[in-house]
mmCIF file of C-alpha atoms in Angstrom:
data_model
loop_
_atom_site.group_PDB
_atom_site.id
_atom_site.type_symbol
_atom_site.label_atom_id
_atom_site.label_comp_id
_atom_site.label_asym_id
_atom_site.label_seq_id
_atom_site.Cartn_x
_atom_site.Cartn_y
_atom_site.Cartn_z
ATOM 1 C CA UNK A 1 26.183 22.839 30.156
ATOM 2 C CA UNK A 2 26.700 26.406 29.609
ATOM 3 C CA UNK A 3 26.965 29.293 32.079
ATOM 4 C CA UNK A 4 25.061 32.389 31.506
ATOM 5 C CA UNK A 5 26.053 35.558 32.874
ATOM 6 C CA UNK A 6 23.798 38.457 33.289
ATOM 7 C CA UNK A 7 25.728 41.838 33.664
ATOM 8 C CA UNK A 8 24.704 44.346 36.394
ATOM 9 C CA UNK A 9 27.637 46.631 37.628
ATOM 10 C CA UNK A 10 31.073 46.963 37.793
ATOM 11 C CA UNK A 11 33.896 45.968 40.191
ATOM 12 C CA UNK A 12 37.332 45.887 41.635
ATOM 13 C CA UNK A 13 40.434 43.786 40.256
ATOM 14 C CA UNK A 14 41.736 40.084 41.587
ATOM 15 C CA UNK A 15 44.634 38.391 40.795
ATOM 16 C CA UNK A 16 44.458 34.614 40.027
ATOM 17 C CA UNK A 17 47.243 31.684 40.802
ATOM 18 C CA UNK A 18 47.592 28.905 38.333
ATOM 19 C CA UNK A 19 49.557 28.117 35.294
ATOM 20 C CA UNK A 20 48.098 29.468 32.327
ATOM 21 C CA UNK A 21 48.039 27.708 28.734
ATOM 22 C CA UNK A 22 49.362 30.868 26.809
ATOM 23 C CA UNK A 23 49.741 31.381 23.202
ATOM 24 C CA UNK A 24 52.611 33.693 22.046
ATOM 25 C CA UNK A 25 51.937 37.068 20.484
ATOM 26 C CA UNK A 26 48.205 37.751 21.529
ATOM 27 C CA UNK A 27 47.459 41.294 21.019
ATOM 28 C CA UNK A 28 45.852 43.177 24.362
ATOM 29 C CA UNK A 29 44.524 46.596 23.706
ATOM 30 C CA UNK A 30 42.369 48.318 26.258
ATOM 31 C CA UNK A 31 39.309 49.428 24.089
ATOM 32 C CA UNK A 32 39.748 47.542 20.782
ATOM 33 C CA UNK A 33 36.953 45.024 19.433
ATOM 34 C CA UNK A 34 38.338 41.370 19.340
ATOM 35 C CA UNK A 35 35.349 39.773 17.361
ATOM 36 C CA UNK A 36 35.199 36.598 16.232
ATOM 37 C CA UNK A 37 35.421 35.858 12.292
ATOM 38 C CA UNK A 38 35.656 32.332 10.121
ATOM 39 C CA UNK A 39 39.589 32.704 10.012
ATOM 40 C CA UNK A 40 39.160 31.931 13.849
ATOM 41 C CA UNK A 41 39.184 28.406 15.237
ATOM 42 C CA UNK A 42 37.665 25.900 13.871
ATOM 43 C CA UNK A 43 37.863 24.236 17.460
ATOM 44 C CA UNK A 44 37.486 26.998 20.515
ATOM 45 C CA UNK A 45 36.280 27.186 24.012
ATOM 46 C CA UNK A 46 32.837 28.410 24.541
ATOM 47 C CA UNK A 47 33.769 30.804 27.650
ATOM 48 C CA UNK A 48 30.677 32.484 28.351
ATOM 49 C CA UNK A 49 27.412 33.897 27.331
ATOM 50 C CA UNK A 50 26.132 37.370 28.373
ATOM 51 C CA UNK A 51 22.385 38.189 28.535
ATOM 52 C CA UNK A 52 20.946 41.578 29.092
ATOM 53 C CA UNK A 53 18.418 41.802 32.318
ATOM 54 C CA UNK A 54 14.965 43.074 31.605
ATOM 55 C CA UNK A 55 14.940 46.991 32.302
ATOM 56 C CA UNK A 56 13.042 46.425 35.576
ATOM 57 C CA UNK A 57 15.971 44.334 36.962
ATOM 58 C CA UNK A 58 18.610 46.358 35.993
ATOM 59 C CA UNK A 59 20.961 48.513 37.476
ATOM 60 C CA UNK A 60 23.727 51.176 36.672
ATOM 61 C CA UNK A 61 26.848 49.647 35.094
ATOM 62 C CA UNK A 62 28.007 47.413 32.332
ATOM 63 C CA UNK A 63 25.688 45.985 29.522
ATOM 64 C CA UNK A 64 26.503 42.826 28.226
ATOM 65 C CA UNK A 65 28.589 43.898 25.146
ATOM 66 C CA UNK A 66 31.040 46.008 27.432
ATOM 67 C CA UNK A 67 31.242 43.035 30.029
ATOM 68 C CA UNK A 68 31.942 40.763 27.316
ATOM 69 C CA UNK A 69 34.570 42.982 25.735
ATOM 70 C CA UNK A 70 36.255 43.538 29.207
ATOM 71 C CA UNK A 71 36.545 39.733 29.760
ATOM 72 C CA UNK A 72 37.990 39.246 26.223
ATOM 73 C CA UNK A 73 40.420 42.097 27.093
ATOM 74 C CA UNK A 74 41.459 40.513 30.480
ATOM 75 C CA UNK A 75 41.887 36.842 28.675
ATOM 76 C CA UNK A 76 44.228 38.545 26.166
ATOM 77 C CA UNK A 77 46.144 40.136 28.960
ATOM 78 C CA UNK A 78 46.786 36.272 30.257
ATOM 79 C CA UNK A 79 48.046 35.349 26.847
ATOM 80 C CA UNK A 80 44.626 33.424 25.616
ATOM 81 C CA UNK A 81 43.254 34.739 22.225
ATOM 82 C CA UNK A 82 39.408 35.624 23.040
ATOM 83 C CA UNK A 83 36.707 37.005 20.844
ATOM 84 C CA UNK A 84 33.116 38.250 21.084
ATOM 85 C CA UNK A 85 30.235 36.904 18.912
ATOM 86 C CA UNK A 86 26.476 38.249 18.941
ATOM 87 C CA UNK A 87 24.053 35.671 18.792
ATOM 88 C CA UNK A 88 20.325 35.886 17.780
ATOM 89 C CA UNK A 89 17.776 36.825 20.248
ATOM 90 C CA UNK A 90 15.767 34.791 22.043
ATOM 91 C CA UNK A 91 13.180 33.903 24.839
ATOM 92 C CA UNK A 92 14.189 33.490 28.588
ATOM 93 C CA UNK A 93 12.703 33.204 31.900
ATOM 94 C CA UNK A 94 13.661 34.396 35.319
ATOM 95 C CA UNK A 95 12.417 34.026 38.932
ATOM 96 C CA UNK A 96 11.684 37.191 40.961
ATOM 97 C CA UNK A 97 10.265 37.836 44.107
ATOM 98 C CA UNK A 98 7.045 40.414 44.075
ATOM 99 C CA UNK A 99 6.158 42.859 46.928
ATOM 100 C CA UNK A 100 4.454 40.080 49.221
ATOM 101 C CA UNK A 101 7.732 38.275 48.959
ATOM 102 C CA UNK A 102 6.352 35.410 46.354
ATOM 103 C CA UNK A 103 8.464 33.891 43.845
ATOM 104 C CA UNK A 104 7.428 34.540 40.337
ATOM 105 C CA UNK A 105 8.509 33.576 36.897
ATOM 106 C CA UNK A 106 8.647 36.396 34.156
ATOM 107 C CA UNK A 107 9.582 35.822 30.715
ATOM 108 C CA UNK A 108 11.537 38.191 28.672
ATOM 109 C CA UNK A 109 13.122 38.502 25.422
ATOM 110 C CA UNK A 110 16.647 38.688 25.108
ATOM 111 C CA UNK A 111 17.584 41.783 22.652
ATOM 112 C CA UNK A 112 21.377 40.602 22.904
ATOM 113 C CA UNK A 113 23.508 37.581 23.195
ATOM 114 C CA UNK A 114 27.176 38.174 23.540
ATOM 115 C CA UNK A 115 29.490 35.240 23.606
ATOM 116 C CA UNK A 116 33.069 34.787 24.520
ATOM 117 C CA UNK A 117 35.112 32.586 22.642
ATOM 118 C CA UNK A 118 38.753 31.287 23.356
ATOM 119 C CA UNK A 119 41.155 29.987 21.370
ATOM 120 C CA UNK A 120 42.469 28.952 17.708
ATOM 121 C CA UNK A 121 42.726 25.134 17.663
ATOM 122 C CA UNK A 122 43.251 23.034 14.747
ATOM 123 C CA UNK A 123 42.395 19.886 16.697
ATOM 124 C CA UNK A 124 41.579 19.002 20.393
ATOM 125 C CA UNK A 125 42.889 15.056 20.041
ATOM 126 C CA UNK A 126 44.868 14.024 22.965
ATOM 127 C CA UNK A 127 44.248 14.655 26.923
ATOM 128 C CA UNK A 128 47.156 17.406 26.554
ATOM 129 C CA UNK A 129 45.946 19.465 23.692
ATOM 130 C CA UNK A 130 46.265 23.029 24.321
ATOM 131 C CA UNK A 131 42.587 23.309 23.948
ATOM 132 C CA UNK A 132 41.398 20.932 26.555
ATOM 133 C CA UNK A 133 44.223 22.283 28.991
ATOM 134 C CA UNK A 134 42.816 25.767 28.125
ATOM 135 C CA UNK A 135 39.405 24.686 28.924
ATOM 136 C CA UNK A 136 40.391 23.402 32.396
ATOM 137 C CA UNK A 137 42.041 26.443 33.321
ATOM 138 C CA UNK A 138 38.904 28.562 32.353
ATOM 139 C CA UNK A 139 36.988 26.471 34.463
ATOM 140 C CA UNK A 140 38.685 27.373 37.562
ATOM 141 C CA UNK A 141 39.323 31.224 36.675
ATOM 142 C CA UNK A 142 37.544 33.923 38.710
ATOM 143 C CA UNK A 143 37.794 36.847 36.318
ATOM 144 C CA UNK A 144 38.487 40.613 37.814
ATOM 145 C CA UNK A 145 36.145 42.014 35.471
ATOM 146 C CA UNK A 146 33.142 39.997 36.714
ATOM 147 C CA UNK A 147 33.699 39.912 40.585
ATOM 148 C CA UNK A 148 30.631 41.605 41.892
ATOM 149 C CA UNK A 149 29.569 42.983 38.441
ATOM 150 C CA UNK A 150 27.502 40.156 37.295
ATOM 151 C CA UNK A 151 25.101 37.446 38.359
ATOM 152 C CA UNK A 152 25.296 33.736 37.305
ATOM 153 C CA UNK A 153 23.485 30.751 37.277
ATOM 154 C CA UNK A 154 25.755 28.480 39.299
ATOM 155 C CA UNK A 155 25.555 24.634 38.659
ATOM 156 C CA UNK A 156 26.412 21.898 41.108
ATOM 157 C CA UNK A 157 30.240 21.268 40.867
ATOM 158 C CA UNK A 158 30.556 24.388 38.662
ATOM 159 C CA UNK A 159 30.684 27.313 41.444
ATOM 160 C CA UNK A 160 32.840 29.559 39.532
ATOM 161 C CA UNK A 161 31.430 32.212 36.669
ATOM 162 C CA UNK A 162 33.037 30.450 34.017
ATOM 163 C CA UNK A 163 32.649 26.609 35.470
ATOM 164 C CA UNK A 164 30.229 25.960 32.524
ATOM 165 C CA UNK A 165 32.926 26.734 29.617
ATOM 166 C CA UNK A 166 32.647 23.833 26.860
ATOM 167 C CA UNK A 167 34.732 23.054 23.841
ATOM 168 C CA UNK A 168 32.768 24.170 20.667
ATOM 169 C CA UNK A 169 33.691 24.576 17.255
ATOM 170 C CA UNK A 170 33.455 28.013 15.834
ATOM 171 C CA UNK A 171 29.794 28.932 15.287
ATOM 172 C CA UNK A 172 30.527 30.959 12.206
ATOM 173 C CA UNK A 173 31.646 27.807 10.216
ATOM 174 C CA UNK A 174 29.878 25.192 8.714
ATOM 175 C CA UNK A 175 30.702 21.431 9.178
ATOM 176 C CA UNK A 176 32.043 21.292 5.879
ATOM 177 C CA UNK A 177 34.746 24.164 6.765
ATOM 178 C CA UNK A 178 35.144 22.631 10.209
ATOM 179 C CA UNK A 179 36.600 19.391 8.775
ATOM 180 C CA UNK A 180 38.604 21.153 5.982
ATOM 181 C CA UNK A 181 40.679 23.378 8.688
ATOM 182 C CA UNK A 182 40.962 20.563 11.132
ATOM 183 C CA UNK A 183 44.649 19.594 11.246
ATOM 184 C CA UNK A 184 45.442 16.055 10.475
ATOM 185 C CA UNK A 185 48.106 14.385 12.008
ATOM 186 C CA UNK A 186 49.068 12.128 9.340
ATOM 187 C CA UNK A 187 49.417 15.343 6.964
ATOM 188 C CA UNK A 188 51.309 17.342 9.398
ATOM 189 C CA UNK A 189 53.581 14.093 9.691
ATOM 190 C CA UNK A 190 53.932 14.047 5.885
ATOM 191 C CA UNK A 191 55.065 17.526 5.768
ATOM 192 C CA UNK A 192 57.124 17.875 8.972
ATOM 193 C CA UNK A 193 60.924 18.671 8.347
ATOM 194 C CA UNK A 194 59.780 19.744 4.756
ATOM 195 C CA UNK A 195 62.111 22.894 3.479
ATOM 196 C CA UNK A 196 59.792 25.193 2.270
ATOM 197 C CA UNK A 197 56.437 23.360 3.116
ATOM 198 C CA UNK A 198 53.329 25.036 2.216
ATOM 199 C CA UNK A 199 52.050 25.002 6.008
ATOM 200 C CA UNK A 200 54.891 27.893 6.394
ATOM 201 C CA UNK A 201 53.309 29.869 3.721
ATOM 202 C CA UNK A 202 52.452 33.563 5.276
ATOM 203 C CA UNK A 203 49.736 34.043 2.849
ATOM 204 C CA UNK A 204 46.195 33.006 2.922
ATOM 205 C CA UNK A 205 46.249 32.102 -0.825
ATOM 206 C CA UNK A 206 48.804 30.140 -3.275
ATOM 207 C CA UNK A 207 48.733 28.669 -6.647
ATOM 208 C CA UNK A 208 48.716 25.036 -7.517
ATOM 209 C CA UNK A 209 51.552 24.782 -10.722
ATOM 210 C CA UNK A 210 52.458 21.073 -10.563
ATOM 211 C CA UNK A 211 51.169 18.178 -9.187
ATOM 212 C CA UNK A 212 53.005 14.569 -8.789
ATOM 213 C CA UNK A 213 50.803 11.564 -8.359
ATOM 214 C CA UNK A 214 51.741 8.500 -6.902
ATOM 215 C CA UNK A 215 49.877 6.212 -9.809
ATOM 216 C CA UNK A 216 52.492 7.644 -12.378
ATOM 217 C CA UNK A 217 55.068 5.680 -10.496
ATOM 218 C CA UNK A 218 55.942 1.953 -11.619
ATOM 219 C CA UNK A 219 57.420 0.227 -8.796
ATOM 220 C CA UNK A 220 59.506 -2.989 -10.237
ATOM 221 C CA UNK A 221 59.853 -6.240 -8.097
ATOM 222 C CA UNK A 222 58.212 -7.508 -4.980
ATOM 223 C CA UNK A 223 60.863 -6.104 -2.466
ATOM 224 C CA UNK A 224 58.937 -3.147 -0.601
ATOM 225 C CA UNK A 225 62.026 -2.445 1.576
ATOM 226 C CA UNK A 226 62.349 0.874 -0.088
ATOM 227 C CA UNK A 227 58.557 1.825 0.503
ATOM 228 C CA UNK A 228 57.914 5.534 1.108
ATOM 229 C CA UNK A 229 59.373 6.678 4.424
ATOM 230 C CA UNK A 230 56.099 8.563 4.917
ATOM 231 C CA UNK A 231 54.127 5.870 4.412
ATOM 232 C CA UNK A 232 52.232 6.883 1.419
ATOM 233 C CA UNK A 233 52.813 3.668 -1.205
ATOM 234 C CA UNK A 234 54.110 4.642 -4.267
ATOM 235 C CA UNK A 235 54.577 8.564 -3.568
ATOM 236 C CA UNK A 236 58.259 8.726 -3.003
ATOM 237 C CA UNK A 237 59.064 9.654 -6.490
ATOM 238 C CA UNK A 238 56.539 12.321 -6.438
ATOM 239 C CA UNK A 239 57.816 13.534 -3.316
ATOM 240 C CA UNK A 240 61.324 13.920 -4.738
ATOM 241 C CA UNK A 241 60.039 15.655 -7.959
ATOM 242 C CA UNK A 242 57.837 18.089 -6.117
ATOM 243 C CA UNK A 243 60.884 19.181 -4.013
ATOM 244 C CA UNK A 244 63.151 19.371 -7.101
ATOM 245 C CA UNK A 245 61.112 21.395 -8.858
ATOM 246 C CA UNK A 246 60.199 23.667 -5.876
ATOM 247 C CA UNK A 247 63.764 24.426 -5.626
ATOM 248 C CA UNK A 248 64.247 25.082 -8.745
ATOM 249 C CA UNK A 249 61.586 27.807 -9.060
ATOM 250 C CA UNK A 250 63.139 29.520 -5.696
ATOM 251 C CA UNK A 251 66.535 29.411 -7.870
ATOM 252 C CA UNK A 252 64.571 31.521 -10.291
ATOM 253 C CA UNK A 253 63.538 33.924 -7.425
ATOM 254 C CA UNK A 254 59.692 32.692 -7.000
ATOM 255 C CA UNK A 255 57.900 32.229 -3.734
ATOM 256 C CA UNK A 256 57.584 28.370 -4.111
ATOM 257 C CA UNK A 257 56.404 25.572 -1.823
ATOM 258 C CA UNK A 258 56.013 22.205 -1.921
ATOM 259 C CA UNK A 259 52.875 20.068 0.012
ATOM 260 C CA UNK A 260 52.087 16.555 0.516
ATOM 261 C CA UNK A 261 49.113 14.559 0.964
ATOM 262 C CA UNK A 262 48.026 10.979 0.678
ATOM 263 C CA UNK A 263 47.328 10.840 -3.101
ATOM 264 C CA UNK A 264 49.899 13.361 -4.322
ATOM 265 C CA UNK A 265 52.338 16.106 -4.065
ATOM 266 C CA UNK A 266 52.194 19.574 -5.211
ATOM 267 C CA UNK A 267 54.179 22.595 -6.273
ATOM 268 C CA UNK A 268 52.539 26.147 -5.683
ATOM 269 C CA UNK A 269 53.715 29.637 -5.954
ATOM 270 C CA UNK A 270 52.886 32.690 -4.276
ATOM 271 C CA UNK A 271 52.014 34.109 -1.134
ATOM 272 C CA UNK A 272 48.676 36.078 -1.430
ATOM 273 C CA UNK A 273 46.367 37.483 1.221
ATOM 274 C CA UNK A 274 44.068 38.502 -1.650
ATOM 275 C CA UNK A 275 42.650 36.673 -4.698
ATOM 276 C CA UNK A 276 42.955 40.008 -5.928
ATOM 277 C CA UNK A 277 46.650 40.536 -5.835
ATOM 278 C CA UNK A 278 48.373 41.469 -8.828
ATOM 279 C CA UNK A 279 50.890 38.722 -8.538
ATOM 280 C CA UNK A 280 48.224 35.958 -9.144
ATOM 281 C CA UNK A 281 47.854 37.178 -12.680
ATOM 282 C CA UNK A 282 51.579 37.320 -13.323
ATOM 283 C CA UNK A 283 51.821 33.330 -12.101
ATOM 284 C CA UNK A 284 48.845 32.539 -13.992
ATOM 285 C CA UNK A 285 50.354 34.111 -17.181
ATOM 286 C CA UNK A 286 53.897 32.283 -16.617
ATOM 287 C CA UNK A 287 52.449 28.716 -16.027
ATOM 288 C CA UNK A 288 49.133 28.199 -18.015
ATOM 289 C CA UNK A 289 49.564 26.408 -21.167
ATOM 290 C CA UNK A 290 49.849 28.229 -24.392
ATOM 291 C CA UNK A 291 48.931 27.432 -27.873
ATOM 292 C CA UNK A 292 52.003 26.734 -29.623
ATOM 293 C CA UNK A 293 52.820 25.785 -33.643
ATOM 294 C CA UNK A 294 53.869 22.229 -33.998
ATOM 295 C CA UNK A 295 56.917 22.393 -35.966
ATOM 296 C CA UNK A 296 56.015 19.028 -37.880
ATOM 297 C CA UNK A 297 52.709 19.404 -38.929
ATOM 298 C CA UNK A 298 52.500 23.237 -38.547
ATOM 299 C CA UNK A 299 49.350 23.000 -36.570
ATOM 300 C CA UNK A 300 48.349 25.059 -33.759
ATOM 301 C CA UNK A 301 48.139 23.003 -30.271
ATOM 302 C CA UNK A 302 47.720 24.023 -26.839
ATOM 303 C CA UNK A 303 50.867 22.837 -24.701
ATOM 304 C CA UNK A 304 52.148 22.817 -21.088
ATOM 305 C CA UNK A 305 54.783 24.817 -19.624
ATOM 306 C CA UNK A 306 57.875 22.593 -18.871
ATOM 307 C CA UNK A 307 61.264 22.546 -17.243
ATOM 308 C CA UNK A 308 64.141 20.378 -17.612
ATOM 309 C CA UNK A 309 65.682 18.999 -14.521
ATOM 310 C CA UNK A 310 68.407 16.846 -13.078
ATOM 311 C CA UNK A 311 68.310 14.821 -9.717
ATOM 312 C CA UNK A 312 69.765 11.346 -8.607
ATOM 313 C CA UNK A 313 67.936 9.573 -11.083
ATOM 314 C CA UNK A 314 69.457 11.631 -14.073
ATOM 315 C CA UNK A 315 67.759 14.113 -16.530
ATOM 316 C CA UNK A 316 63.795 14.403 -16.331
ATOM 317 C CA UNK A 317 61.456 16.802 -17.623
ATOM 318 C CA UNK A 318 58.487 18.595 -15.251
ATOM 319 C CA UNK A 319 55.390 19.318 -17.204
ATOM 320 C CA UNK A 320 53.294 22.007 -15.324
ATOM 321 C CA UNK A 321 49.820 21.705 -14.522
ATOM 322 C CA UNK A 322 47.911 23.010 -18.070
ATOM 323 C CA UNK A 323 45.951 25.249 -16.069
ATOM 324 C CA UNK A 324 47.224 26.429 -12.583
ATOM 325 C CA UNK A 325 44.583 26.179 -9.696
ATOM 326 C CA UNK A 326 44.442 28.736 -6.550
ATOM 327 C CA UNK A 327 43.806 27.476 -3.485
ATOM 328 C CA UNK A 328 43.524 28.634 0.367
ATOM 329 C CA UNK A 329 46.894 27.425 2.426
ATOM 330 C CA UNK A 330 46.018 24.663 4.482
ATOM 331 C CA UNK A 331 44.901 25.260 8.138
ATOM 332 C CA UNK A 332 45.500 28.932 7.926
ATOM 333 C CA UNK A 333 43.108 30.817 10.701
#
């Protein structure tokens, strides 16, 4: 059950006690707009929805957008990342009292609905998840900027102005985008304690240059005591090889990263915030397969780039992907 707040006029500040589930490094600049984008979320808390009253019922003071901005700023000063989101107009009704003291229901069109959403949560699994703890704190929070500045529709059991807050996905994301950006606990486990994990890549995009699959590894004998420590059957060698390639590329001055999932291990190069970064073409040129002359037949053939490496199991040759592929860095907000 959401809470709808209808803006009316300004108010004084109040203090609030309680443990705040804060996040580090949250910017809070008075007067700055913090607008929701697809990069936020995917899970968030729908804090409140601000709507304008019809003209005849309004008094002087903040409009819905100003009040939403004030609430966003106040939450950010508490260490909670908050944003505004403009929603489509719709029809609403309100009970009013006429001059004869009779209650009348009037219908009016909301020209603006400004939502305030908070948090950037990749998952809400577990009772003690940051998203759920933030939600519970917000339900009891009484914002200073809304005290005596707005009217809201109270709901039984939710006496405060933010009592109707609820967990929601980022309304700008479609279901596929939400699923892609949610952190898979198993994937996090696969990549924990991994040096130069792709999850630590500061960029938005990177380029896959080498892929190692479990089905390329043959296990001899029936003893599975050496099964993959990550629980990914048959991918033990793939993980080791990807790590060796990543280290070799870093020794050559490249921003290389490694990433493991249930089917393969990959090596990527690059920390790009734009697909148009000049460095993108450099990576493509370095790793894309080239037409070369076969020394035996004299005929041109397309050959993938390769790199000789040595490890605990002796010498081996890494063959890079013939066509490097750009991907988004997983779980970036």
